[in-house]
Coordinates of C-alpha atoms and ligand atoms in Angstrom, one line a residue:
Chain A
X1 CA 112.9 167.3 54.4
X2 CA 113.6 164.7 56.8
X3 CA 116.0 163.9 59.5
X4 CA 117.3 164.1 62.9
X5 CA 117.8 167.1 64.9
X6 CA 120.8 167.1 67.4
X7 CA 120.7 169.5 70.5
X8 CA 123.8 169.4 71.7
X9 CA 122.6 171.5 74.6
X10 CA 121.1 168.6 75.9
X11 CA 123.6 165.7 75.2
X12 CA 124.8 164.2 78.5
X13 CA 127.3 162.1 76.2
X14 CA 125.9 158.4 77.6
X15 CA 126.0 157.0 74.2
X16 CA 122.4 155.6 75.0
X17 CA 121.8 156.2 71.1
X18 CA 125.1 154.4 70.0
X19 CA 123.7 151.4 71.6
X20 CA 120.6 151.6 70.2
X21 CA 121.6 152.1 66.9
X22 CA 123.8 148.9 67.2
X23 CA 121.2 146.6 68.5
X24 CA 119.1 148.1 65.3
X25 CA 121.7 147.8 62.5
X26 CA 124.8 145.1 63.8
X27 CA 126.8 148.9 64.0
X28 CA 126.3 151.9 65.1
X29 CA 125.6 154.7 62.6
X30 CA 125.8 157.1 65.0
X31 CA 128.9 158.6 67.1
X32 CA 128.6 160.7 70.0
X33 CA 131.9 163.5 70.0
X34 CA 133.0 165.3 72.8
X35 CA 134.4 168.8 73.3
X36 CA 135.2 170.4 76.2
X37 CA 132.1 171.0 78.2
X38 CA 130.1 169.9 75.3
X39 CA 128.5 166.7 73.5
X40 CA 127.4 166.5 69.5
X41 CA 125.6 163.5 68.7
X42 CA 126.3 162.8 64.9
X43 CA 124.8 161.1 62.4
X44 CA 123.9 161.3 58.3
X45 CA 122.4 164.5 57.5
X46 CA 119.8 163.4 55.4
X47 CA 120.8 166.9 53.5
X48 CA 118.1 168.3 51.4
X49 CA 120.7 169.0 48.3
X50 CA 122.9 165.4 49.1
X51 CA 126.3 166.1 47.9
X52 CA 126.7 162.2 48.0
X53 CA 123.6 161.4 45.6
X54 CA 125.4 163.7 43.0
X55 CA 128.7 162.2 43.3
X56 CA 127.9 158.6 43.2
X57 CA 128.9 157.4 40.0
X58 CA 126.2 153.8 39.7
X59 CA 123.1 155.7 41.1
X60 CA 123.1 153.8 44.4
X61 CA 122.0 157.0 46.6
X62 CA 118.8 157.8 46.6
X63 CA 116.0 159.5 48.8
X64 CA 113.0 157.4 50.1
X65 CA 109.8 158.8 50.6
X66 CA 110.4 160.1 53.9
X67 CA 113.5 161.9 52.6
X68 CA 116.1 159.4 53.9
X69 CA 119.1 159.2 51.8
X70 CA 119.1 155.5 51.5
X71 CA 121.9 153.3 49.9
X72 CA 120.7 150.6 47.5
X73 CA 123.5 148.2 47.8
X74 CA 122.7 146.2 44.5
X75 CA 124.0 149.0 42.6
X76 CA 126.7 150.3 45.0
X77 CA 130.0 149.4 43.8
X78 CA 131.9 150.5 47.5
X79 CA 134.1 153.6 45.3
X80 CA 134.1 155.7 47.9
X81 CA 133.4 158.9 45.6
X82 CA 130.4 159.3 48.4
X83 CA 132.5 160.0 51.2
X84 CA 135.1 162.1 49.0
X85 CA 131.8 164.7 48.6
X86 CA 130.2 164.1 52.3
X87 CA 130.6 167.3 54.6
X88 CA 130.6 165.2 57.4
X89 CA 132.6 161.8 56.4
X90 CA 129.6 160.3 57.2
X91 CA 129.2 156.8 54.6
X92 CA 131.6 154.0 56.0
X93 CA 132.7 151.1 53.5
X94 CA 131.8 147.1 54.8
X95 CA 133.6 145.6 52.4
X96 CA 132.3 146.7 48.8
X97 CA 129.4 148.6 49.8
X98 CA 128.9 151.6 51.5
X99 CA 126.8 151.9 54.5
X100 CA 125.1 154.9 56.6
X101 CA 122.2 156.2 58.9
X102 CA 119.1 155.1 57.0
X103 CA 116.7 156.5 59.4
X104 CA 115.3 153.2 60.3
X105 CA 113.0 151.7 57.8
X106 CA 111.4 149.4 58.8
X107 CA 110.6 151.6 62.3
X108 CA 109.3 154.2 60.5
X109 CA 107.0 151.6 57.7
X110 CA 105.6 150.7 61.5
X111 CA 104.9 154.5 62.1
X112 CA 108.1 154.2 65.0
X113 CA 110.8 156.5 65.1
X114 CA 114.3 155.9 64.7
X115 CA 115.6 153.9 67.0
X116 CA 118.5 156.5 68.4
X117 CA 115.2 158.8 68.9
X118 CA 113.3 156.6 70.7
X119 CA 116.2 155.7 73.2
X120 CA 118.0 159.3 73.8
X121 CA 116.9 159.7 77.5
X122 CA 117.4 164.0 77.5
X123 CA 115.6 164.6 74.2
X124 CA 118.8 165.2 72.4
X125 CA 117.7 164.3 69.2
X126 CA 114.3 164.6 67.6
X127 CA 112.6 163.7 64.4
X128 CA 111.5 165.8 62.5
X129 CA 108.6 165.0 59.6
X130 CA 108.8 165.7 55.9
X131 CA 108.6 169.8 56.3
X132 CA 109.1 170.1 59.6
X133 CA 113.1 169.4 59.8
X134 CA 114.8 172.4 58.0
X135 CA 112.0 175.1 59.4
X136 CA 112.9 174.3 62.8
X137 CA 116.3 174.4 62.1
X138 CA 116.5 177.2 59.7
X139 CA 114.5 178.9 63.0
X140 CA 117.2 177.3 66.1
X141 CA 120.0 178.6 63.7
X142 CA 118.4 182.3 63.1
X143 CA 117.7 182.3 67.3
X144 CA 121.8 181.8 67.9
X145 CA 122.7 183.8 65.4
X146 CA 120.1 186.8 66.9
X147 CA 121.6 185.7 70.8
X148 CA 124.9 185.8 69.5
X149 CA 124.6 189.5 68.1
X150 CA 122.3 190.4 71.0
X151 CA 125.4 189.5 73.8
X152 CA 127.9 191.0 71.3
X153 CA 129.9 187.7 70.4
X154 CA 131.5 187.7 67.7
X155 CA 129.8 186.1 64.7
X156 CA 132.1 183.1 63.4
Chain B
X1 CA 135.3 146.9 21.9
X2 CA 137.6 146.9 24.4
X3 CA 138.5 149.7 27.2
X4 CA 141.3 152.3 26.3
X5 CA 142.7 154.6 29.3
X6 CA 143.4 158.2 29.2
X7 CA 145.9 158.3 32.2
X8 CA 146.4 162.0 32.1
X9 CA 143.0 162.1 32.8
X10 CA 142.2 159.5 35.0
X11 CA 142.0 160.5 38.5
X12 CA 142.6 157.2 40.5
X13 CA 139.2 157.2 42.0
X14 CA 138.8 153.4 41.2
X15 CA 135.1 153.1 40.1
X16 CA 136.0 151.4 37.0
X17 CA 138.1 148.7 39.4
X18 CA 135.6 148.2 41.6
X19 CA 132.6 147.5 38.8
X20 CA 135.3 145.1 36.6
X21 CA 133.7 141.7 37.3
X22 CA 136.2 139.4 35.3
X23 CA 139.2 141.3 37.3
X24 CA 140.4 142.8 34.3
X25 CA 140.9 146.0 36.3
X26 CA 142.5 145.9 39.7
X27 CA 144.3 148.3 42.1
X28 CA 147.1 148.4 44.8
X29 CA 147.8 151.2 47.7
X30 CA 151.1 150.6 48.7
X31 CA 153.6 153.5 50.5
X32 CA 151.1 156.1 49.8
X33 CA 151.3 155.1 46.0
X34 CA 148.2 153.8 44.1
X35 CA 148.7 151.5 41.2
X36 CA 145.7 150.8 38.8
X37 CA 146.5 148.2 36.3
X38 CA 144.5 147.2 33.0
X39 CA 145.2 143.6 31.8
X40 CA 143.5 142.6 28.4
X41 CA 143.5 139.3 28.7
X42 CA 140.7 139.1 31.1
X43 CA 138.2 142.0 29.8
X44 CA 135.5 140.4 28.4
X45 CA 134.5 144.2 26.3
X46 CA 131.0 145.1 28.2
X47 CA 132.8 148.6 29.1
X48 CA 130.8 149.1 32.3
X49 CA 134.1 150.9 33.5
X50 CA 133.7 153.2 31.0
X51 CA 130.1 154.2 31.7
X52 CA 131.0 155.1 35.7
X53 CA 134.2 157.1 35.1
X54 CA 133.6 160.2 36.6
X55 CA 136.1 161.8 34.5
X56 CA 135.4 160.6 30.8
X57 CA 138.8 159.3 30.9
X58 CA 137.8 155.5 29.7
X59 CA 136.7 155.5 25.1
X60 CA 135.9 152.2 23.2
X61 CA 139.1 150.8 20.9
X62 CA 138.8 147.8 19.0
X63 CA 142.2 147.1 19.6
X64 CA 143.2 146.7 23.3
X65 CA 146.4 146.6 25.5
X66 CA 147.4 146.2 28.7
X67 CA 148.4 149.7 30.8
X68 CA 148.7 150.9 34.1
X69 CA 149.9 154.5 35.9
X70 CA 150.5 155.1 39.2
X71 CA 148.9 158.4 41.4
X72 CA 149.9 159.7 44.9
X73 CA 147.3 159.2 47.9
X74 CA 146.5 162.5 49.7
X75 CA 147.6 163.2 53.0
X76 CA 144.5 164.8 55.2
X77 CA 145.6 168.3 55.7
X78 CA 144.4 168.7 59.5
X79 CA 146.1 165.5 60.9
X80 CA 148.3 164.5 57.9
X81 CA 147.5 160.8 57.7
X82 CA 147.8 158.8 54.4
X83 CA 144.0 158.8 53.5
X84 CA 142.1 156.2 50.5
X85 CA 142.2 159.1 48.2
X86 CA 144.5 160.3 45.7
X87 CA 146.1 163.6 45.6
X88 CA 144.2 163.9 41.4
X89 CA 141.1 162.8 43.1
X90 CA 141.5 165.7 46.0
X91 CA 142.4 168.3 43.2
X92 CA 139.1 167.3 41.1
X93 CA 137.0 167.8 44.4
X94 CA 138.1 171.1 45.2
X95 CA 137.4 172.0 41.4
X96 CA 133.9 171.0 41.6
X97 CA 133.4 172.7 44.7
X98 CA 132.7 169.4 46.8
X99 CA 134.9 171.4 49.9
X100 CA 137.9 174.0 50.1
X101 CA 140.2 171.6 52.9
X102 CA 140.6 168.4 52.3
X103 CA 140.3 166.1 55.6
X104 CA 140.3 162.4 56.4
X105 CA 136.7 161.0 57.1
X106 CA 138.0 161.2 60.8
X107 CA 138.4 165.1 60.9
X108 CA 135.3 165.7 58.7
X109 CA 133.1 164.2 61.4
X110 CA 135.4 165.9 64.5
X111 CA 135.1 169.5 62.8
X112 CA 131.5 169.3 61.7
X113 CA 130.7 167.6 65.0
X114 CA 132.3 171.1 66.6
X115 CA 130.1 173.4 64.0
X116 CA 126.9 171.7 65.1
X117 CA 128.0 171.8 68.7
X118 CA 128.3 175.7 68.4
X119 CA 124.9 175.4 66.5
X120 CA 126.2 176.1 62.9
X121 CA 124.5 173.3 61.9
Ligands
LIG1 S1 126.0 160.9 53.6 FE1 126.8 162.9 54.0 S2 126.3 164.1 52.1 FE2 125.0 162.2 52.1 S3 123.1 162.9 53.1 FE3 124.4 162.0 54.7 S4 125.4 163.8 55.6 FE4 124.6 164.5 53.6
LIG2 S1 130.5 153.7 47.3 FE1 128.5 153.0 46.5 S2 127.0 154.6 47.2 FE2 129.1 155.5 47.4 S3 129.5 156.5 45.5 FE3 130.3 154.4 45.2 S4 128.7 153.3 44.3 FE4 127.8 155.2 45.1
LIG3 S1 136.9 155.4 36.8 FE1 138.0 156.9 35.4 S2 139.0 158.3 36.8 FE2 138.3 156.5 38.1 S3 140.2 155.2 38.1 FE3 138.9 154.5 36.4 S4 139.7 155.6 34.6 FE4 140.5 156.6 36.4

């Protein structure tokens, strides 16, 4: 599994990866939301079992060998049934085809990272490799969950 | 062979529209009503709508004419705005398990945004 990790522990909210994204892509791909007293960078998922993938009728959606969820826009039709099943409301339609966070492609075919990555000044998001993604946040999730019993809060 | 409709099982989701090259097919969202209309006259009978239904509501008929039904959009059920999706198409999602709420792209990314930010990512 691929992707990027957000910390939102360390998002100062300076949309520094908004603006890179743009200059990448004509749009940014990412959106930076903010809560009271905290910052979420968000972006696609890149999730290992894609809800998307299995809802799009033509085939479009499919992962690359980096694990990207990747549109092929010859075959999308712009239905929308891929934002109907994304937890996140990620895809966004330009026209008649859908578009999303592809990771970067031709970054990473140099060996760069994404573009958001490269620019976040606090370390806010990271890349993760094939394999290493879900690990380290399978672990960051287990950690929270083990403070949040350890300081009594209740679990949600 | 030309494309006949099931209505009653149709659930507005516009696939078949939006893969209709000779415009045989076409939609209209008006007052929180969709309209999807068939018109005969300009199907030229390669049923690619009826390969992409999601629903299996589209069989080949020799015989063709023209039909059309209507379907409520959904309203998001956080922020209650008029979304792109029709109340059938909300109904089938929650049947196949896609989510439990239904919200507008807008309040998907707000309320996940929230979950990762108190790392339930
Ligand atoms: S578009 Fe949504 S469902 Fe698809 S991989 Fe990205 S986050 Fe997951
Ligand atoms: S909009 Fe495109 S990618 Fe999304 S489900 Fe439809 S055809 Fe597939
Ligand atoms: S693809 Fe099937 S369910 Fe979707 S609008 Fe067409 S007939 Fe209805």
């Amino acid at each position: 599994m691929t992707g990027i990790l957000i910390d939102p522990g360390k998002c100062i909210a300076c949309r520094a990866c908004e603006v890179a994204c743009e200059r990448e892509h004509g749009r940014s791909f990412i959106t930076v939301f903010e809560f009271e007293g905290s910052a979420v960078p968000l972006n696609c998922r890149h999730c290992e079992k894609a809800p998307c993938i299995e809802a799009c009728p033509t085939g479009a959606l499919f992962r690359d060998k980096d694990g990207a969820v990747i549109v092929d826009i010859k075959k999308c039709i712009g239905c929308d049934m891929c934002l109907l099943a994304c937890p996140f409301g990620i895809p966004e339609m330009a026209g008649k085809i859908m578009v999303k966070c592809d990771l970067c492609p031709e970054r990473r075919a140099k060996g760069k990272l994404p573009l958001c990555v490269q620019t976040c000044p606090t370390g806010a998001l990271t890349y993760e490799e094939p394999n290493g993604f879900s690990v380290r946040r399978r672990k960051s999730y287990a950690e929270r969950i083990a403070l949040r019993r350890a300081h009594d809060v209740p679990q949600l | 062979m030309f494309p006949s409709f099931d209505w009653e099982k149709c659930i507005g989701c516009i696939a078949c529209v939006r893969t209709c090259m000779g415009g045989a097919l076409s939609y209209t969202d008006r007052e929180g009503i969709r309209t999807i209309t068939f018109e005969p006259g300009l199907c030229d009978g390669d049923l690619l709508c009826l390969k992409l239904c999601p629903v299996g509501a589209i069989k080949p008929s020799p015989k063709s004419s023209g039909s059309s039904a209507t379907f409520p959009l959904a309203r998001c059920e956080n922020c209650g705005k008029l979304t792109d999706f029709t109340v059938k198409e909300v109904e089938w999602g929650k049947e196949r398990g896609l989510f439990d709420v239904f919200l507008c792209p807008e309040c998907k990314r707000v309320e996940s945004a929230k979950r990762i930010g108190e790392g339930f990512e």
